[in-house]
Amino acid sequence: MAIWNLGSINADMVYAVPHLPRPGETLAATELSHFLGGKGANMSVAAARAGATVHHIGAVGPDGRWTVGRLADYGVDTEHVAQVTVPTGHAIIAVEETGENLIVLFPGANQEIAVEQLEQALAGAKAGDLLVMQNETNAQVEAAQMGRERGLKVCYAAAPFDAEAVSALLPHLDFLILNEVEAEQLQQATGLAPSELPVAQVIVTLGSKGVRYFDSDTGESQEFPAYKVKAVDTTGAGDTFTGYVLAGMDQGMSMPQAIDLAMRAAAIMVTRHGTADVIPLLDDVRQARL
Ligand code: ATP
């Protein structure tokens, strides 16, 4: 089986600054680092590190070839990442010594995914494969519909949250992954609690409190307490969780088994600084004493 990820790819630029610039201020940075980013790319890397076959569907500009190379180095298939003329999606991140940051996000090529590109990619998918999306690209509903028609299981991580985007997708989903805040926002927008949503399986991640899981086929809900670790940087915890949970399901695990594996991976992730580059490998996740 395989995972198909319609996902964002960002070229993140992190500038170390003495303090965050004020309006009108010009400020020299002391350091610049380039990172592969985007929730989509992070999820692909996490699923690949968890041992899954991952096909990324996305788009970058002429300036983003290195991001595609980085994804491929992590073991992700990039055949269906298109090169378009608009610049690669990127975040300009200024970080001061206290860790406080300021971010400008440019979606760029992530919004340029063509329906024909999706059709071409998903023509290679098999019934039972997984299709995952997050809210950082265009063409989500088209992809979900196409996925369903081809017998794929469709999963959505509703981040960054947008009530309209998730509402439009609800009829096409098999799995939905929300964090606690997103679950509340969705309840406010739809009047439906996670257990009442018209989606077979709903996972709500609760940060250091763990995970709540609802299965509408059985009517059951289950709580999973998080592994206790000393968190230093929670960036990418959600993306690591999603990539690992999908990889677990793709490898035939039950949902509780896949959730446990993903919670272990995410717990290790929060003990590390960084994003895609530090997502843990399956062996480390299995061997870690948590
Ligand atoms: P982010 O946006 O920071 O990537 P998120 O808000 O999407 O994350 P969270 O609910 O914060 O998602 O975290 C996802 C999972 O990661 C949690 O369900 C939990 O298993 C694990 N996790 C997050 N924070 C911690 C922590 N401090 N200790 C242990 N596990 C954690």
Short mmCIF file of C-alpha atoms and ligand atoms in Angstrom, two decimals:
data_model
loop_
_atom_site.label_atom_id
_atom_site.label_comp_id
_atom_site.label_asym_id
_atom_site.label_seq_id
_atom_site.Cartn_x
_atom_site.Cartn_y
_atom_site.Cartn_z
CA MET A 1 0.00 0.00 0.00
CA ALA A 2 1.07 3.61 -0.37
CA ILE A 3 0.37 7.10 0.91
CA TRP A 4 -0.41 9.94 -1.51
CA ASN A 5 0.08 13.37 0.01
CA LEU A 6 -1.37 16.46 -1.65
CA GLY A 7 0.84 18.74 0.37
CA SER A 8 2.62 22.04 0.75
CA ILE A 9 6.37 22.39 0.26
CA ASN A 10 8.01 25.48 1.74
CA ALA A 11 11.52 26.88 1.58
CA ASP A 12 11.76 28.35 5.06
CA MET A 13 14.28 31.08 5.76
CA VAL A 14 15.10 31.62 9.40
CA TYR A 15 16.87 34.88 10.29
CA ALA A 16 18.47 35.29 13.71
CA VAL A 17 17.86 38.88 14.84
CA PRO A 18 18.90 40.85 17.95
CA HIS A 19 15.23 41.74 18.52
CA LEU A 20 12.02 41.52 16.47
CA PRO A 21 11.84 44.52 14.11
CA ARG A 22 9.32 47.25 14.93
CA PRO A 23 7.11 48.79 12.19
CA GLY A 24 9.32 50.90 9.93
CA GLU A 25 12.57 49.52 11.39
CA THR A 26 15.34 48.09 9.18
CA LEU A 27 17.32 45.48 11.04
CA ALA A 28 20.38 43.42 10.08
CA ALA A 29 20.10 39.70 10.80
CA THR A 30 23.13 37.94 12.29
CA GLU A 31 22.50 34.54 10.69
CA LEU A 32 20.41 32.94 7.92
CA SER A 33 19.44 29.25 7.74
CA HIS A 34 17.38 27.48 5.06
CA PHE A 35 15.01 24.66 5.98
CA LEU A 36 12.57 22.42 4.19
CA GLY A 37 9.16 23.29 5.64
CA GLY A 38 5.43 23.22 5.04
CA LYS A 39 3.00 20.94 6.85
CA GLY A 40 2.71 18.76 3.74
CA ALA A 41 6.45 18.19 3.40
CA ASN A 42 6.75 17.47 7.14
CA MET A 43 3.99 14.83 6.94
CA SER A 44 5.60 13.17 3.91
CA VAL A 45 8.97 13.03 5.67
CA ALA A 46 7.37 11.63 8.85
CA ALA A 47 5.47 8.92 6.95
CA ALA A 48 8.59 7.99 4.94
CA ARG A 49 10.69 7.82 8.13
CA ALA A 50 8.00 5.56 9.57
CA GLY A 51 8.68 3.17 6.70
CA ALA A 52 5.79 3.97 4.34
CA THR A 53 5.93 4.42 0.58
CA VAL A 54 5.03 8.10 0.14
CA HIS A 55 4.19 9.92 -3.09
CA HIS A 56 4.14 13.69 -2.65
CA ILE A 57 1.83 15.70 -4.94
CA GLY A 58 2.73 19.38 -4.93
CA ALA A 59 4.34 22.27 -6.76
CA VAL A 60 7.44 24.44 -6.40
CA GLY A 61 8.83 27.39 -8.37
CA PRO A 62 12.17 27.62 -10.18
CA ASP A 63 13.78 28.60 -6.84
CA GLY A 64 12.60 25.45 -5.07
CA ARG A 65 14.50 22.61 -6.67
CA TRP A 66 16.56 22.10 -3.52
CA THR A 67 13.40 21.50 -1.48
CA VAL A 68 12.39 18.69 -3.83
CA GLY A 69 15.90 17.24 -3.61
CA ARG A 70 15.66 17.34 0.19
CA LEU A 71 12.29 15.53 0.13
CA ALA A 72 13.74 12.86 -2.18
CA ASP A 73 16.77 12.47 0.13
CA TYR A 74 14.33 11.68 2.93
CA GLY A 75 12.89 8.85 0.85
CA VAL A 76 9.77 10.56 -0.50
CA ASP A 77 8.78 9.98 -4.14
CA THR A 78 8.73 13.41 -5.83
CA GLU A 79 7.70 12.38 -9.35
CA HIS A 80 4.42 14.28 -8.94
CA VAL A 81 5.89 17.54 -7.65
CA ALA A 82 5.44 20.00 -10.53
CA GLN A 83 7.65 22.93 -11.32
CA VAL A 84 5.61 26.07 -11.98
CA THR A 85 6.57 29.67 -12.74
CA VAL A 86 5.45 31.28 -9.45
CA PRO A 87 7.94 31.22 -6.57
CA THR A 88 8.09 28.30 -4.14
CA GLY A 89 5.99 28.73 -1.02
CA HIS A 90 8.11 30.08 1.79
CA ALA A 91 8.11 31.43 5.29
CA ILE A 92 10.34 34.32 6.33
CA ILE A 93 10.94 33.73 10.01
CA ALA A 94 12.72 36.20 12.28
CA VAL A 95 13.75 34.72 15.61
CA GLU A 96 15.15 36.72 18.53
CA GLU A 97 17.28 35.25 21.31
CA THR A 98 14.33 34.67 23.64
CA GLY A 99 12.86 32.35 20.97
CA GLU A 100 10.02 34.77 20.21
CA ASN A 101 9.42 34.87 16.46
CA LEU A 102 7.68 36.71 13.66
CA ILE A 103 6.59 34.90 10.49
CA VAL A 104 5.56 36.06 7.02
CA LEU A 105 4.17 33.21 4.93
CA PHE A 106 3.97 33.24 1.14
CA PRO A 107 1.92 30.29 -0.22
CA GLY A 108 3.25 30.74 -3.80
CA ALA A 109 3.46 27.53 -5.84
CA ASN A 110 1.48 25.57 -3.22
CA GLN A 111 -1.65 27.18 -4.65
CA GLU A 112 -0.80 26.26 -8.27
CA ILE A 113 -1.56 22.53 -8.30
CA ALA A 114 -3.39 21.60 -11.52
CA VAL A 115 -6.33 19.19 -11.61
CA GLU A 116 -4.64 17.32 -14.51
CA GLN A 117 -1.58 16.89 -12.31
CA LEU A 118 -3.75 15.29 -9.62
CA GLU A 119 -5.40 13.03 -12.18
CA GLN A 120 -2.03 11.90 -13.50
CA ALA A 121 -0.68 11.20 -10.04
CA LEU A 122 -3.73 9.38 -8.69
CA ALA A 123 -3.95 7.25 -11.85
CA GLY A 124 -1.04 5.38 -10.25
CA ALA A 125 -2.87 4.84 -6.93
CA LYS A 126 -4.51 1.58 -5.93
CA ALA A 127 -7.79 1.02 -4.08
CA GLY A 128 -7.01 0.94 -0.36
CA ASP A 129 -4.11 3.43 -0.62
CA LEU A 130 -4.33 6.50 1.62
CA LEU A 131 -4.71 10.09 0.40
CA VAL A 132 -3.84 12.85 2.87
CA MET A 133 -4.24 16.61 2.64
CA GLN A 134 -3.75 19.66 4.82
CA ASN A 135 -5.04 23.19 4.31
CA GLU A 136 -1.94 24.64 2.63
CA THR A 137 -2.64 23.80 -1.04
CA ASN A 138 -5.40 24.40 -3.55
CA ALA A 139 -7.49 21.61 -5.14
CA GLN A 140 -8.35 19.80 -1.89
CA VAL A 141 -11.98 19.01 -2.72
CA GLU A 142 -11.08 17.86 -6.25
CA ALA A 143 -8.40 15.58 -4.83
CA ALA A 144 -10.73 14.15 -2.17
CA GLN A 145 -13.43 13.41 -4.76
CA MET A 146 -10.91 11.79 -7.10
CA GLY A 147 -9.44 9.77 -4.26
CA ARG A 148 -12.84 8.46 -3.20
CA GLU A 149 -13.74 7.53 -6.81
CA ARG A 150 -10.57 5.45 -7.01
CA GLY A 151 -11.25 3.67 -3.73
CA LEU A 152 -8.59 5.48 -1.66
CA LYS A 153 -9.14 6.26 2.03
CA VAL A 154 -9.14 10.03 2.37
CA CYS A 155 -7.62 11.75 5.41
CA TYR A 156 -7.55 15.48 6.23
CA ALA A 157 -5.45 17.27 8.80
CA ALA A 158 -7.49 20.45 9.28
CA ALA A 159 -4.59 22.85 9.72
CA PRO A 160 -4.21 25.76 9.32
CA PHE A 161 -7.86 25.81 10.36
CA ASP A 162 -10.48 27.24 8.03
CA ALA A 163 -14.12 26.41 8.75
CA GLU A 164 -15.16 26.68 5.10
CA ALA A 165 -12.35 24.45 3.84
CA VAL A 166 -13.02 21.67 6.33
CA SER A 167 -16.82 21.89 5.93
CA ALA A 168 -16.47 21.48 2.14
CA LEU A 169 -14.35 18.37 2.67
CA LEU A 170 -16.40 16.64 5.39
CA PRO A 171 -18.59 14.62 2.95
CA HIS A 172 -15.49 13.16 1.26
CA LEU A 173 -13.44 12.08 4.29
CA ASP A 174 -12.71 8.74 5.96
CA PHE A 175 -10.39 10.21 8.62
CA LEU A 176 -10.11 13.65 10.16
CA ILE A 177 -7.27 14.83 12.39
CA LEU A 178 -7.75 17.98 14.47
CA ASN A 179 -5.93 19.53 17.39
CA GLU A 180 -7.91 20.64 20.42
CA VAL A 181 -8.32 24.24 19.26
CA GLU A 182 -9.34 23.18 15.75
CA ALA A 183 -11.93 20.78 17.21
CA GLU A 184 -13.44 23.65 19.20
CA GLN A 185 -13.43 25.95 16.17
CA LEU A 186 -15.12 23.28 14.06
CA GLN A 187 -17.76 22.72 16.73
CA GLN A 188 -18.47 26.46 16.81
CA ALA A 189 -18.76 26.56 13.00
CA THR A 190 -20.87 23.41 12.50
CA GLY A 191 -22.55 22.88 15.88
CA LEU A 192 -21.13 19.32 15.83
CA ALA A 193 -18.84 17.81 18.46
CA PRO A 194 -16.02 15.58 17.07
CA SER A 195 -18.05 12.44 17.87
CA GLU A 196 -21.00 13.80 15.85
CA LEU A 197 -19.11 14.62 12.67
CA PRO A 198 -20.07 12.67 9.52
CA VAL A 199 -16.59 11.11 9.29
CA ALA A 200 -15.89 7.47 10.17
CA GLN A 201 -12.78 8.10 12.25
CA VAL A 202 -11.86 11.33 14.02
CA ILE A 203 -8.65 11.92 15.98
CA VAL A 204 -8.28 14.95 18.25
CA THR A 205 -4.70 15.61 19.40
CA LEU A 206 -4.46 17.24 22.82
CA GLY A 207 -0.79 18.32 23.00
CA SER A 208 0.86 17.13 26.23
CA LYS A 209 -2.46 15.53 27.27
CA GLY A 210 -2.40 12.98 24.42
CA VAL A 211 -5.09 11.95 21.96
CA ARG A 212 -8.84 11.32 21.87
CA TYR A 213 -10.16 9.01 19.17
CA PHE A 214 -13.75 8.59 17.93
CA ASP A 215 -14.89 5.70 15.77
CA SER A 216 -18.38 6.33 14.43
CA ASP A 217 -18.73 2.76 13.08
CA THR A 218 -18.50 1.31 16.59
CA GLY A 219 -19.67 4.44 18.41
CA GLU A 220 -16.59 4.13 20.63
CA SER A 221 -14.31 6.82 21.89
CA GLN A 222 -10.89 6.18 23.40
CA GLU A 223 -8.38 8.34 25.29
CA PHE A 224 -4.63 7.87 24.99
CA PRO A 225 -2.49 9.72 27.56
CA ALA A 226 0.68 11.27 26.05
CA TYR A 227 4.14 9.92 26.82
CA LYS A 228 5.82 12.07 29.46
CA VAL A 229 8.87 13.85 28.08
CA LYS A 230 10.67 17.15 28.62
CA ALA A 231 9.41 19.26 25.70
CA VAL A 232 11.82 21.85 24.28
CA ASP A 233 10.16 22.67 20.93
CA THR A 234 6.67 21.49 19.94
CA THR A 235 6.99 22.66 16.29
CA GLY A 236 6.11 19.81 13.95
CA ALA A 237 4.63 17.57 16.67
CA GLY A 238 1.26 17.49 14.90
CA ASP A 239 2.78 16.81 11.47
CA THR A 240 4.97 14.03 12.88
CA PHE A 241 1.94 12.51 14.57
CA THR A 242 -0.12 12.61 11.35
CA GLY A 243 2.66 11.13 9.17
CA TYR A 244 3.26 8.31 11.64
CA VAL A 245 -0.40 7.50 12.23
CA LEU A 246 -0.97 7.21 8.47
CA ALA A 247 2.12 5.06 8.02
CA GLY A 248 0.91 2.78 10.82
CA MET A 249 -2.52 2.42 9.23
CA ASP A 250 -0.95 1.89 5.81
CA GLN A 251 1.08 -0.95 7.29
CA GLY A 252 -2.08 -2.64 8.55
CA MET A 253 -1.98 -1.60 12.22
CA SER A 254 -5.23 -1.12 14.13
CA MET A 255 -6.02 2.52 14.86
CA PRO A 256 -5.04 2.26 18.56
CA GLN A 257 -1.69 0.69 17.55
CA ALA A 258 -1.07 3.40 14.94
CA ILE A 259 -2.00 6.13 17.45
CA ASP A 260 0.43 4.70 20.00
CA LEU A 261 3.28 4.59 17.46
CA ALA A 262 2.49 8.16 16.37
CA MET A 263 2.35 9.43 19.97
CA ARG A 264 5.79 7.90 20.61
CA ALA A 265 7.20 9.60 17.49
CA ALA A 266 5.62 12.96 18.40
CA ALA A 267 6.89 12.71 22.01
CA ILE A 268 10.46 12.26 20.71
CA MET A 269 9.92 15.11 18.26
CA VAL A 270 9.06 17.62 21.02
CA THR A 271 12.37 16.86 22.76
CA ARG A 272 14.24 18.11 19.65
CA HIS A 273 14.70 21.56 18.10
CA GLY A 274 13.77 21.83 14.40
CA THR A 275 11.26 20.38 11.94
CA ALA A 276 11.62 17.99 8.96
CA ASP A 277 15.34 17.40 9.58
CA VAL A 278 14.80 16.02 13.09
CA ILE A 279 11.67 13.87 12.62
CA PRO A 280 12.65 10.56 14.26
CA LEU A 281 13.28 7.33 12.37
CA LEU A 282 11.12 4.26 13.00
CA ASP A 283 13.93 2.34 14.74
CA ASP A 284 14.48 5.22 17.19
CA VAL A 285 10.74 5.41 17.83
CA ARG A 286 10.52 1.67 18.51
CA GLN A 287 13.64 1.57 20.71
CA ALA A 288 13.07 4.78 22.71
CA ARG A 289 12.43 4.25 26.41
CA LEU A 290 9.45 6.47 27.03
P1 ATP B 1 1.92 21.59 16.17
O1 ATP B 1 1.02 22.60 15.49
O2 ATP B 1 2.75 22.16 17.31
O3 ATP B 1 2.73 20.77 15.24
P2 ATP B 1 -0.58 20.36 16.90
O4 ATP B 1 -1.25 21.46 17.64
O5 ATP B 1 -1.06 20.03 15.54
O6 ATP B 1 0.99 20.54 16.91
P3 ATP B 1 -0.55 18.74 19.29
O7 ATP B 1 -1.87 18.28 19.79
O8 ATP B 1 0.10 19.88 20.01
O9 ATP B 1 -0.68 19.00 17.73
O10 ATP B 1 0.50 17.51 19.32
C1 ATP B 1 0.32 16.33 18.57
C2 ATP B 1 0.70 15.13 19.41
O11 ATP B 1 2.09 15.26 19.79
C3 ATP B 1 -0.04 15.01 20.73
O12 ATP B 1 -1.27 14.32 20.56
C4 ATP B 1 0.94 14.22 21.59
O13 ATP B 1 0.84 12.83 21.32
C5 ATP B 1 2.29 14.74 21.08
N1 ATP B 1 2.76 15.84 21.95
C6 ATP B 1 2.63 17.16 21.75
N2 ATP B 1 3.16 17.87 22.79
C7 ATP B 1 3.64 16.95 23.65
C8 ATP B 1 4.32 17.02 24.92
N3 ATP B 1 4.61 18.20 25.50
N4 ATP B 1 4.67 15.85 25.51
C9 ATP B 1 4.41 14.64 24.93
N5 ATP B 1 3.78 14.51 23.75
C10 ATP B 1 3.40 15.64 23.12
#
